[in-house]
XYZ file of C-alpha atoms in Angstrom:
745
model
C 0.004 0.105 -0.116
C 0.911 3.672 -0.561
C 2.526 5.511 2.362
C 3.592 9.221 2.614
C 5.807 10.830 5.250
C 5.642 14.610 5.532
C 8.999 16.174 5.511
C 9.068 18.924 8.334
C 12.624 20.252 8.448
C 15.548 20.990 6.233
C 18.962 22.539 6.030
C 18.798 25.711 3.871
C 21.398 28.080 2.432
C 21.295 30.862 -0.058
C 23.709 32.519 -2.219
C 26.673 30.364 -1.045
C 25.865 31.035 2.680
C 26.243 28.643 5.451
C 23.393 26.151 5.939
C 20.971 26.674 8.682
C 18.053 24.608 9.886
C 14.433 25.760 8.808
C 10.993 24.356 9.065
C 9.131 23.122 5.963
C 7.388 24.654 4.268
C 9.659 27.465 3.849
C 10.204 30.746 1.859
C 13.211 33.034 2.092
C 11.210 36.133 1.249
C 8.784 36.016 4.224
C 9.777 39.502 5.394
C 11.720 41.258 2.670
C 8.917 40.347 0.241
C 6.289 42.526 1.870
C 8.258 45.604 3.262
C 8.517 47.509 -0.063
C 11.556 48.834 -1.991
C 11.192 46.189 -4.743
C 14.344 44.706 -3.372
C 13.422 41.261 -2.075
C 15.922 38.675 -2.902
C 15.459 36.796 -5.889
C 18.134 34.150 -6.507
C 18.987 30.548 -5.734
C 18.393 28.855 -2.502
C 19.472 25.125 -1.768
C 17.666 22.863 0.628
C 19.098 19.401 2.170
C 16.465 16.958 3.537
C 17.314 13.845 5.452
C 15.048 11.159 3.775
C 13.541 8.003 5.630
C 15.431 4.741 5.015
C 13.546 2.708 2.133
C 11.394 -0.138 2.712
C 12.544 -3.338 0.981
C 10.508 -4.313 -2.040
C 9.046 -0.864 -2.413
C 9.534 2.079 -4.680
C 10.276 5.558 -3.540
C 9.287 9.062 -4.823
C 9.690 12.573 -3.626
C 6.590 14.841 -3.948
C 6.994 18.598 -3.843
C 3.709 20.617 -3.897
C 5.146 24.004 -4.591
C 8.774 25.244 -5.344
C 8.988 28.487 -6.931
C 9.977 29.115 -9.834
C 12.446 26.417 -10.990
C 13.754 23.512 -9.017
C 16.424 20.835 -9.588
C 16.207 17.684 -7.475
C 19.104 15.522 -6.435
C 19.301 12.437 -4.457
C 22.609 11.432 -2.927
C 24.264 13.738 -5.356
C 22.618 12.152 -8.405
C 20.327 14.576 -10.468
C 16.781 13.509 -10.871
C 15.351 16.427 -13.047
C 14.265 19.870 -13.139
C 10.723 21.216 -12.809
C 9.727 24.714 -14.130
C 6.712 26.291 -12.728
C 6.389 27.559 -9.131
C 2.684 26.427 -8.298
C 2.145 22.777 -9.263
C 2.948 19.487 -7.677
C 5.724 17.549 -8.933
C 7.434 14.173 -8.147
C 10.650 12.396 -9.032
C 11.588 8.710 -8.598
C 14.236 8.198 -5.979
C 14.443 4.615 -6.199
C 17.560 4.148 -8.372
C 19.417 6.616 -6.270
C 18.466 5.383 -2.768
C 20.822 3.746 -0.400
C 19.895 1.390 2.542
C 20.228 4.387 4.931
C 21.554 7.918 5.151
C 19.900 9.334 2.140
C 19.962 13.071 1.354
C 17.595 14.885 -0.882
C 18.952 18.297 -2.328
C 16.557 20.785 -3.821
C 17.975 23.800 -5.743
C 15.378 26.415 -6.093
C 15.510 29.758 -8.017
C 12.874 32.526 -8.017
C 15.333 34.612 -10.119
C 14.002 36.104 -13.365
C 14.129 33.819 -16.311
C 11.727 32.711 -19.240
C 9.398 30.967 -16.646
C 6.087 32.534 -15.978
C 5.330 34.839 -13.973
C 8.352 37.348 -14.095
C 6.500 40.568 -13.944
C 3.330 41.261 -11.989
C 1.816 43.283 -9.018
C 2.564 40.921 -6.600
C 5.837 39.365 -4.730
C 7.271 36.080 -6.229
C 8.313 34.266 -3.161
C 10.949 31.765 -3.339
C 11.607 28.502 -1.938
C 9.775 25.216 -0.897
C 6.680 26.732 0.423
C 4.265 23.911 0.259
C 4.404 20.309 1.420
C 7.286 18.000 0.845
C 6.265 14.333 0.958
C 8.325 11.120 0.814
C 6.250 8.357 -0.797
C 6.590 4.798 -1.052
C 4.518 2.456 -3.209
C 4.438 -1.252 -4.331
C 5.888 -2.134 -7.561
C 2.309 -1.865 -9.145
C 0.918 1.396 -8.454
C -0.911 4.095 -10.112
C 1.341 6.428 -12.143
C 2.962 9.118 -9.812
C 4.870 10.780 -12.617
C 1.747 11.728 -14.635
C 1.833 15.559 -14.569
C 2.138 15.367 -10.803
C -1.250 13.487 -10.391
C -2.221 10.314 -8.731
C -3.020 8.689 -12.096
C -6.876 8.642 -11.595
C -9.278 10.847 -13.461
C -13.127 11.062 -12.885
C -15.436 12.507 -15.506
C -19.017 12.546 -14.070
C -22.097 13.575 -16.020
C -25.154 15.255 -14.448
C -27.264 12.162 -15.394
C -25.076 9.695 -13.510
C -22.785 8.163 -16.160
C -19.218 8.162 -15.012
C -15.941 7.703 -16.603
C -12.836 6.687 -14.682
C -9.471 6.796 -16.442
C -6.680 5.150 -14.781
C -3.018 4.799 -15.383
C -1.410 1.902 -13.659
C 2.340 1.203 -14.015
C 4.126 -2.236 -13.647
C 0.692 -3.938 -13.083
C 0.793 -6.787 -15.683
C -1.540 -9.559 -14.318
C -3.261 -7.147 -11.924
C -6.965 -5.959 -11.846
C -7.978 -2.318 -11.496
C -11.137 -2.045 -9.324
C -13.232 1.090 -8.818
C -15.761 1.841 -6.333
C -17.909 4.967 -6.347
C -19.306 6.132 -2.840
C -21.705 8.805 -1.990
C -21.276 11.291 0.926
C -22.614 8.598 3.357
C -20.235 6.105 2.295
C -22.811 3.942 0.603
C -21.612 2.274 -2.603
C -23.212 3.922 -5.558
C -21.556 1.644 -8.316
C -18.674 -0.454 -8.787
C -16.672 -2.209 -11.559
C -13.235 -3.619 -12.452
C -11.146 -4.207 -15.494
C -7.845 -5.803 -16.372
C -4.875 -3.688 -15.806
C -3.533 -1.845 -18.764
C -1.160 1.199 -19.347
C -4.561 3.290 -19.736
C -7.478 1.604 -18.151
C -10.978 2.785 -18.587
C -14.047 2.013 -16.239
C -17.488 3.170 -17.183
C -20.000 3.074 -14.424
C -23.589 4.389 -13.997
C -24.833 5.945 -10.795
C -28.593 6.105 -10.615
C -30.144 9.315 -9.884
C -27.239 10.927 -8.470
C -27.382 13.490 -5.663
C -26.201 16.837 -7.488
C -23.319 18.960 -6.370
C -25.231 22.188 -6.148
C -22.844 25.032 -5.024
C -23.161 26.785 -1.681
C -26.608 25.315 -1.160
C -25.595 21.801 -1.390
C -22.033 20.879 -2.071
C -22.596 16.881 -2.193
C -19.383 15.013 -3.169
C -18.783 11.555 -4.018
C -15.626 9.608 -3.731
C -14.025 7.381 -6.212
C -11.771 4.543 -4.593
C -9.537 3.150 -7.192
C -7.098 0.190 -6.253
C -4.774 -2.177 -8.062
C -5.209 -5.753 -6.993
C -3.005 -8.855 -7.520
C -3.814 -12.345 -6.218
C -6.457 -10.707 -4.037
C -3.961 -8.490 -2.471
C -4.299 -4.619 -2.660
C -1.033 -3.199 -4.229
C -2.144 0.628 -4.306
C -5.143 2.616 -3.648
C -6.389 6.214 -4.433
C -9.318 8.103 -3.363
C -10.509 10.939 -5.549
C -13.439 13.485 -4.598
C -15.796 14.300 -7.431
C -19.312 15.522 -8.050
C -22.169 15.494 -10.367
C -23.457 18.709 -11.684
C -24.438 20.537 -14.928
C -23.928 24.216 -15.873
C -24.119 26.611 -18.896
C -23.464 30.322 -19.308
C -26.016 32.524 -21.159
C -24.766 35.592 -22.551
C -27.916 37.311 -21.666
C -28.690 35.687 -18.307
C -25.460 34.662 -17.091
C -24.338 31.431 -15.150
C -26.841 28.367 -14.591
C -26.029 25.599 -12.181
C -27.936 22.222 -12.827
C -30.498 24.131 -14.963
C -31.270 27.076 -12.539
C -30.027 30.619 -12.676
C -27.006 31.075 -10.240
C -25.553 34.548 -10.564
C -21.961 34.368 -9.701
C -20.633 37.071 -7.220
C -17.382 36.671 -5.519
C -13.949 37.635 -4.806
C -10.410 36.922 -6.090
C -7.655 35.452 -3.746
C -4.179 35.571 -3.344
C -2.458 32.883 -1.165
C 0.244 34.858 0.940
C -0.086 35.978 4.331
C 1.624 38.603 6.681
C 5.057 37.545 7.813
C 4.588 34.202 6.100
C 4.559 34.983 2.331
C 3.369 31.703 0.714
C 4.400 29.243 3.212
C 1.104 28.861 4.926
C -0.695 26.426 6.941
C -3.911 24.481 6.584
C -5.476 26.545 9.296
C -4.703 29.636 7.087
C -6.453 28.332 4.170
C -9.401 27.354 6.594
C -9.673 30.776 7.715
C -9.562 32.224 4.260
C -12.326 29.939 3.348
C -14.321 30.798 6.499
C -14.041 34.770 5.779
C -14.981 34.354 2.152
C -18.246 32.209 3.054
C -19.005 34.937 5.667
C -19.189 37.721 3.203
C -21.604 35.892 1.075
C -19.667 34.887 -2.128
C -20.293 32.041 -4.149
C -17.447 32.126 -6.557
C -13.687 32.626 -6.053
C -11.132 33.693 -8.658
C -7.775 31.795 -7.687
C -5.366 34.452 -8.941
C -2.930 34.354 -10.675
C -1.751 30.750 -10.350
C -2.462 27.218 -9.173
C -3.167 27.206 -5.565
C -2.570 24.454 -3.044
C -4.751 21.473 -3.437
C -6.005 21.542 0.057
C -7.792 24.824 -0.764
C -9.515 23.263 -3.835
C -10.555 20.410 -1.519
C -12.066 22.893 0.903
C -13.907 24.658 -2.046
C -15.210 21.199 -3.208
C -16.894 20.771 0.324
C -18.053 24.556 0.621
C -19.482 24.926 -2.646
C -17.582 27.696 -4.346
C -17.581 27.817 -8.082
C -13.899 28.268 -9.073
C -11.970 30.017 -11.709
C -8.633 28.348 -11.799
C -5.861 29.791 -13.916
C -2.138 29.747 -14.665
C 0.452 32.792 -14.295
C 0.530 33.747 -17.810
C 0.337 37.328 -16.585
C 1.229 40.947 -17.494
C 4.469 40.703 -19.890
C 4.434 38.459 -22.773
C 7.893 36.555 -23.078
C 8.642 35.722 -26.564
C 10.503 32.457 -27.432
C 10.050 28.712 -27.228
C 10.999 28.060 -23.861
C 8.334 30.612 -22.376
C 5.694 29.170 -24.893
C 6.274 25.749 -23.666
C 6.109 26.809 -20.030
C 2.608 28.019 -20.572
C 1.637 24.804 -22.060
C 3.232 22.769 -19.285
C 1.780 24.791 -16.515
C -1.792 24.507 -17.949
C -1.320 20.793 -18.547
C -0.275 20.368 -14.911
C -3.347 22.792 -13.640
C -5.814 20.921 -15.518
C -4.459 17.533 -14.811
C -3.978 17.938 -11.247
C -7.285 19.578 -10.693
C -9.466 17.594 -13.201
C -11.741 15.828 -10.709
C -12.671 18.755 -8.445
C -16.445 19.578 -8.757
C -15.829 23.121 -7.531
C -13.829 24.117 -10.705
C -15.829 25.249 -13.644
C -13.635 27.592 -15.609
C -9.740 27.329 -16.623
C -8.249 30.781 -16.983
C -5.662 31.107 -19.731
C -4.058 34.725 -19.000
C -4.418 37.623 -17.156
C -3.841 41.252 -18.531
C -1.163 39.627 -20.872
C -1.748 42.146 -23.593
C -0.338 45.082 -21.325
C 2.897 45.117 -23.416
C 0.806 44.938 -26.872
C -0.988 42.505 -29.097
C 1.231 40.532 -31.231
C 0.834 37.556 -33.661
C 2.980 35.220 -31.311
C 1.044 36.127 -28.473
C -2.335 35.431 -30.104
C -1.246 32.047 -31.258
C -0.052 31.332 -27.711
C -3.387 32.000 -26.256
C -5.282 30.240 -28.867
C -3.044 27.025 -28.430
C -3.765 27.249 -24.623
C -7.671 27.569 -25.343
C -7.242 24.490 -27.639
C -5.236 22.667 -25.138
C -7.846 23.251 -22.544
C -10.579 21.830 -24.670
C -8.515 18.844 -25.502
C -7.649 17.922 -22.030
C -10.922 18.924 -20.452
C -14.093 19.461 -22.778
C -16.181 19.400 -19.983
C -15.362 22.908 -18.581
C -15.208 26.415 -20.079
C -12.323 28.722 -20.847
C -11.916 32.170 -19.745
C -9.295 35.077 -19.587
C -8.925 38.387 -17.704
C -8.449 41.341 -20.263
C -6.718 44.518 -19.329
C -9.247 47.450 -19.529
C -7.550 48.947 -22.483
C -8.048 46.004 -24.835
C -10.651 47.030 -27.411
C -14.171 45.854 -27.387
C -13.707 44.255 -30.796
C -10.023 43.013 -30.501
C -9.524 39.649 -31.827
C -8.495 38.535 -28.276
C -11.931 38.959 -26.965
C -13.114 36.043 -29.023
C -10.544 33.421 -28.042
C -12.003 31.695 -25.135
C -15.509 30.489 -24.274
C -16.326 33.301 -21.834
C -14.622 36.488 -21.173
C -13.901 38.825 -18.200
C -12.335 42.283 -18.050
C -10.341 43.918 -15.176
C -11.815 47.387 -14.885
C -10.664 49.982 -12.369
C -13.112 52.906 -13.514
C -13.253 54.875 -10.407
C -9.752 53.948 -9.303
C -7.011 54.288 -12.025
C -8.990 55.903 -14.520
C -12.369 57.691 -14.793
C -15.134 57.540 -12.214
C -17.290 54.667 -10.912
C -20.029 55.674 -12.811
C -18.287 54.776 -15.994
C -18.350 50.911 -15.268
C -22.162 50.708 -16.149
C -22.014 52.397 -19.761
C -18.801 50.552 -20.655
C -20.219 47.142 -19.927
C -23.573 48.003 -21.810
C -21.711 49.225 -24.710
C -19.600 46.049 -24.795
C -22.840 43.909 -24.465
C -24.463 45.791 -27.140
C -21.446 45.341 -29.635
C -20.997 41.543 -28.774
C -24.425 40.191 -27.584
C -23.216 36.584 -27.940
C -20.213 36.947 -25.863
C -20.733 36.005 -22.133
C -19.072 38.957 -20.349
C -17.890 39.315 -16.670
C -15.693 41.466 -14.382
C -12.721 39.708 -13.273
C -11.136 42.419 -11.324
C -12.331 45.851 -9.709
C -11.407 47.576 -6.706
C -10.087 50.611 -4.645
C -7.311 51.040 -2.044
C -8.575 51.276 1.415
C -6.049 52.025 4.226
C -7.455 51.824 7.696
C -5.901 55.114 9.103
C -7.249 57.337 6.371
C -10.621 58.679 6.874
C -13.025 61.381 5.547
C -16.874 62.584 5.242
C -16.147 63.671 1.528
C -14.587 60.645 -0.146
C -13.018 60.986 -3.660
C -10.865 58.802 -5.865
C -7.233 58.116 -4.730
C -7.738 59.536 -1.185
C -7.045 55.844 -0.034
C -9.781 56.151 2.794
C -11.910 53.502 4.040
C -14.880 55.680 3.162
C -13.964 55.956 -0.585
C -13.533 52.289 -0.961
C -16.838 51.563 0.768
C -18.542 54.213 -1.577
C -16.753 52.584 -4.612
C -17.967 49.169 -3.820
C -21.227 50.210 -2.920
C -21.698 51.881 -6.457
C -20.271 48.618 -7.985
C -22.808 46.644 -6.453
C -25.570 48.739 -7.606
C -24.123 48.406 -11.202
C -23.921 44.730 -11.081
C -27.386 44.438 -9.535
C -29.103 45.786 -12.800
C -27.027 43.792 -15.394
C -28.052 40.169 -15.238
C -25.989 39.435 -18.322
C -22.816 39.419 -16.396
C -21.669 35.853 -15.844
C -19.480 36.674 -13.141
C -17.984 39.454 -10.927
C -14.985 38.962 -8.843
C -13.682 41.647 -6.254
C -10.089 42.567 -6.496
C -9.132 41.431 -3.741
C -10.504 39.676 -0.655
C -7.392 40.204 1.189
C -4.586 42.725 1.005
C -1.400 41.039 -0.187
C 2.242 41.709 -0.680
C 3.595 43.769 -3.723
C 7.021 44.699 -2.879
C 7.269 47.421 -5.624
C 4.365 49.287 -4.429
C 4.568 52.309 -2.305
C 1.288 54.361 -2.115
C -1.015 55.672 0.346
C 1.755 55.859 2.971
C 2.165 52.049 2.973
C 5.119 50.273 1.123
C 5.077 46.815 -0.230
C 1.315 46.179 -0.235
C -1.589 46.119 -2.364
C -4.305 47.476 -0.163
C -7.447 46.667 -2.243
C -8.496 43.744 0.062
C -11.744 43.775 1.794
C -9.986 42.350 4.632
C -6.401 43.158 6.033
C -3.102 41.154 5.064
C -3.258 39.651 8.666
C -6.784 38.666 8.406
C -7.774 40.512 11.448
C -9.709 43.535 10.264
C -12.583 43.537 7.973
C -12.932 46.865 6.340
C -16.129 48.683 6.179
C -16.459 47.473 2.340
C -16.696 44.102 3.564
C -20.137 44.625 4.916
C -21.800 46.176 2.130
C -21.111 43.032 0.239
C -22.449 40.907 3.192
C -25.547 43.032 3.176
C -26.176 42.491 -0.677
C -25.030 38.707 -0.726
C -26.239 37.112 2.602
C -29.806 36.513 3.964
C -29.138 36.187 7.630
C -29.986 39.350 9.064
C -27.129 41.594 9.736
C -26.385 45.405 10.635
C -22.843 47.031 10.251
C -22.139 50.829 11.339
C -19.396 52.161 9.398
C -16.689 54.384 10.628
C -15.337 52.319 13.652
C -11.924 53.568 13.053
C -13.093 57.228 12.130
C -13.507 57.966 15.844
C -12.958 61.606 16.088
C -15.690 63.679 14.489
C -15.942 67.382 13.934
C -19.303 69.023 14.109
C -19.537 68.899 10.073
C -18.371 65.186 10.148
C -21.184 63.534 12.079
C -22.445 61.359 9.415
C -23.392 57.792 10.348
C -23.724 55.135 7.463
C -25.217 51.768 8.188
C -24.901 48.609 6.079
C -27.695 46.122 6.344
C -29.876 43.322 4.760
C -32.891 44.403 6.997
C -35.705 46.592 5.697
C -34.810 49.466 8.166
C -32.641 50.535 10.917
C -33.096 52.331 13.968
C -30.068 54.502 15.265
C -29.574 54.968 18.940
C -26.898 57.395 20.636
C -25.987 57.132 24.058
C -29.074 54.970 24.796
C -31.534 57.488 23.124
C -33.463 56.702 20.013
C -32.556 59.344 17.248
C -34.486 58.113 14.091
C -35.505 55.086 12.257
C -35.031 55.009 8.440
C -35.737 52.795 5.625
C -32.793 51.117 3.913
C -31.968 52.101 0.315
C -29.930 49.777 -1.764
C -28.795 48.080 1.735
C -27.605 51.173 3.198
C -29.033 53.903 5.634
C -27.417 57.423 6.062
C -28.067 59.452 9.150
C -26.943 62.889 8.876
C -26.094 65.605 11.402
C -26.052 63.245 14.221
C -25.794 65.078 17.527
C -22.922 63.967 19.824
C -22.161 64.859 23.462
C -18.710 66.099 24.386
C -16.124 63.147 24.521
C -17.002 59.458 23.747
C -20.422 58.433 22.353
C -21.987 55.209 21.810
C -23.667 54.839 18.495
C -25.800 51.601 17.955
C -27.813 50.578 14.997
C -30.861 48.056 15.462
C -33.333 46.466 13.814
C -35.964 44.565 15.710
C -34.509 41.283 17.183
C -31.498 41.352 14.770
C -28.151 41.685 16.766
C -27.415 45.407 17.355
C -23.941 46.856 16.212
C -22.155 49.483 18.173
C -19.237 51.989 17.607
C -17.702 54.789 19.582
C -17.553 58.285 18.177
C -15.587 61.015 19.922
C -17.055 64.781 19.559
C -14.165 66.981 18.624
C -14.144 70.681 17.761
C -12.175 70.506 14.475
C -11.323 67.800 12.038
C -8.392 65.430 13.102
C -5.764 65.934 10.485
C -4.184 62.595 11.461
C -6.840 61.024 9.145
C -5.642 62.793 6.071
C -3.058 61.113 3.597
C -0.338 63.885 3.203
C -0.242 65.208 -0.519
C 2.108 63.276 -2.609
C 2.461 60.213 -0.195
C 6.079 61.346 0.493
C 5.120 62.400 4.037
C 3.603 59.032 4.993
C 4.528 59.506 8.608
C 3.694 63.378 8.934
C 0.672 62.462 10.819
C 2.924 61.653 13.962
C 4.233 65.069 13.902
C 1.806 67.743 14.772
C 4.295 70.590 13.812
C 4.591 69.195 10.318
C 0.871 68.890 10.003
C 0.560 72.655 10.826
C 3.161 73.520 8.526
C 2.169 71.563 5.489
C 0.820 73.271 2.571
C -2.735 72.732 1.243
C -3.771 71.696 -2.101
C -6.747 73.894 -3.177
C -9.797 72.850 -5.469
C -11.876 75.858 -5.846
C -15.194 75.450 -7.560
C -15.431 76.679 -11.055
C -11.484 76.371 -11.640
C -9.271 73.715 -12.863
C -7.172 71.595 -10.753
C -4.860 68.416 -11.019
C -7.697 66.345 -10.054
C -9.522 67.011 -13.255
C -9.666 64.547 -16.250
C -6.863 64.766 -18.890
C -9.403 65.157 -21.391
C -11.087 68.227 -19.770
C -7.754 69.799 -19.279
C -6.564 69.408 -22.925
C -9.733 70.904 -24.007
C -8.791 74.142 -22.606
C -5.701 75.797 -24.327
C -4.625 77.505 -21.193
C -4.789 74.276 -18.935
C -3.167 72.329 -21.591
C -0.161 74.539 -21.843
C 0.288 74.397 -18.051
C 0.094 70.522 -18.259
C 2.514 70.396 -21.232
C 4.958 72.386 -19.472
C 5.494 70.220 -16.406
C 5.393 67.047 -18.658
C 8.043 68.817 -20.817
C 10.176 69.314 -17.507
C 9.674 65.686 -16.595
C 11.142 64.520 -19.975
C 14.019 66.796 -19.736
C 12.903 69.701 -21.739
C 11.793 67.729 -24.850
C 8.625 69.002 -26.329
C 5.572 67.088 -25.229
C 1.820 66.977 -26.139
C -0.306 64.818 -23.979
C -2.001 63.632 -27.124
C 1.329 62.515 -28.588
C 0.989 59.595 -26.098
C -2.295 58.493 -27.748
C -1.733 58.687 -31.601
C -4.727 57.365 -33.428
C -8.254 56.502 -32.890
C -7.516 52.877 -32.632
C -4.905 53.127 -29.944
C -6.533 51.179 -26.901
C -4.549 53.332 -24.523
C -6.440 56.396 -25.680
C -9.247 56.115 -23.197
C -7.210 55.260 -20.470
C -5.309 58.586 -20.684
C -7.988 60.700 -21.536
C -10.358 59.484 -18.773
C -7.395 59.402 -16.155
C -7.326 62.190 -13.711
C -4.166 64.101 -13.907
C -2.877 63.472 -10.617
C -3.360 59.798 -10.988
C -1.348 60.101 -14.216
C 1.496 62.068 -12.549
C 1.861 59.551 -9.950
C 2.959 56.994 -12.688
C 6.072 59.267 -13.289
C 7.003 58.498 -9.687
C 9.745 60.718 -8.197
C 10.144 62.640 -11.473
C 7.321 64.602 -10.460
C 8.038 66.247 -7.088
C 5.270 67.307 -4.511
C 6.474 70.907 -5.116
C 5.878 70.656 -8.933
C 2.363 69.288 -8.318
C 1.668 72.337 -5.855
C 2.873 74.735 -8.503
C 0.895 73.182 -11.272
C -2.173 72.877 -9.221
C -2.084 76.859 -8.273
C -1.670 77.532 -12.113
C -4.707 75.651 -12.865
C -6.625 77.132 -9.938
C -6.421 80.463 -11.758
C -8.008 79.131 -14.833
C -11.697 79.350 -15.054
C -13.696 76.611 -16.406
C -15.845 77.245 -19.461
């Protein structure tokens, strides 16, 4: 029979340094990958692992469930092979290299730049053996452990109950392959057997199968496959699977088992604060619990293959999954990179073939950022074709970057399509999302359309009662997400929507909003300890268990003009109680109730929202005379810690935005329409470019340039941020003052 031994310790050295003991799983970037500066270490690390002594008559394999990006494996100095791709399971046969005792496994892992995806993206690429490492022993006759990192057993169920099991035994001449299908109560639903062959197929029929029905009823079956010889079991594998049917309608969205099932959910990265990718089963379980709590029914597992344990959890919880490979951001020309996309897709599908929770294979994310080329198009179409060959039962999808034209040949490659749209954050206004979606749907009525990313940074220390784009406040993020939910609620043709992101995550190159090394678009903080206010507007829309949430728990100090209280709820109305006295009862509109000019006593005040017998929610607000400037993000982000220094706060300059006059928060298209404002903008851009002549429109030459809308709809201050330190805070002040003197038409 098969046995597995989990390897829990290793000796580790990087860059020629001395070896030191580490616990497995392990990453060498747990801290430097999250602290900012885009300087986390990318190189070669070496692990040495003492292996158990082999059992006589058994074959030995090493199983590595995640080594990023490239791993070369040795046993007792003998090279076993190299695996390229940081997110899938792979194995090597140890048997020829094993000694009776004193066996040492050496794994040389590199997360350095190469032609292996991903190499450029907005997240940290942690290096190391960051998932489980197992020593495996099997009998001579066993299911193939070298078949793309799988267990050599694949289950293809159909909703009517017909079931095909493909099995790949090795060294099994004269053996019998047996298959037993069991329901969730461990009752035998069907069974059969066949003489073992290199590729054995067993077809069975389950009468009236209990369907896997998403969050409502994630009912799973188990396929137990065994190899037997002379009545003795040589190897046994158990595979979880489920019966379900689905389709996507371009007008009415996703259907599960013949019934409409609108998909609303989140995207997830796998890293954790101070752990990187080396996370535990308990971490996975906490993530699942939080995603379930918010009321999501789908998860986009971005931007790579996730841990098998997380897919297992989704099987039994009922999430509809989008699983994808890290073909992301920057297309790498050449045969090696092309072959790497093929191998990573092959492993993703093979290793996850039987999971009932997976419905969509994602072939790429924002891969056209560096442009559309013939080689890229061929790579994408080949990936789509590969998916359909390996698994014709599921649909393909891809996440397009916002600038891809609505009629680009790229939007017709996959079965269904989604766009990453950040109108209201990187460009334009949140209100621009609906018209864009409607226009695409009108142009492509037969193309199922979804939204694969949308989001807004929300940093817990910044607060305001007048939220606006790019102020990084919790309040703007809550407003933005509420508006997005309203947009989606009136567009049933969207086959799915996925928030970016469920959790804050590490992006070591980032430095914005006063926080380094992090993407703060999560609805929950990086350490999973704090649910931002935006979390609760989703809960209000997506859950049925009565809930009430009073926003502003961290926005404690309230000046007279800031005493607005917003409550999110799925109840019909809310009663506000301040210091034990009822203030008012108001009906909810779009799952929100806003109470304005709430009277507060001096000092601390308890503010409670109630609705009948529903559990009340209470926060504390403090009455102050004037606005607390510690809640304001300093202009330009350079003074990220100015709020700690009262003198600096008092001395800092204020950016003005007088009504009726231009300012740096205006859209580029509006500024360029006024000759005087355009001249001021061109002057600063010329300075940034070293005095060369510059026209903003030079960056968008031609009506068919997909970047045109991006630049024209961008607010100037957001565009200037892209120039980084080339545009100083003083330059922004000076430009804004010039614009403040130009009256709008």
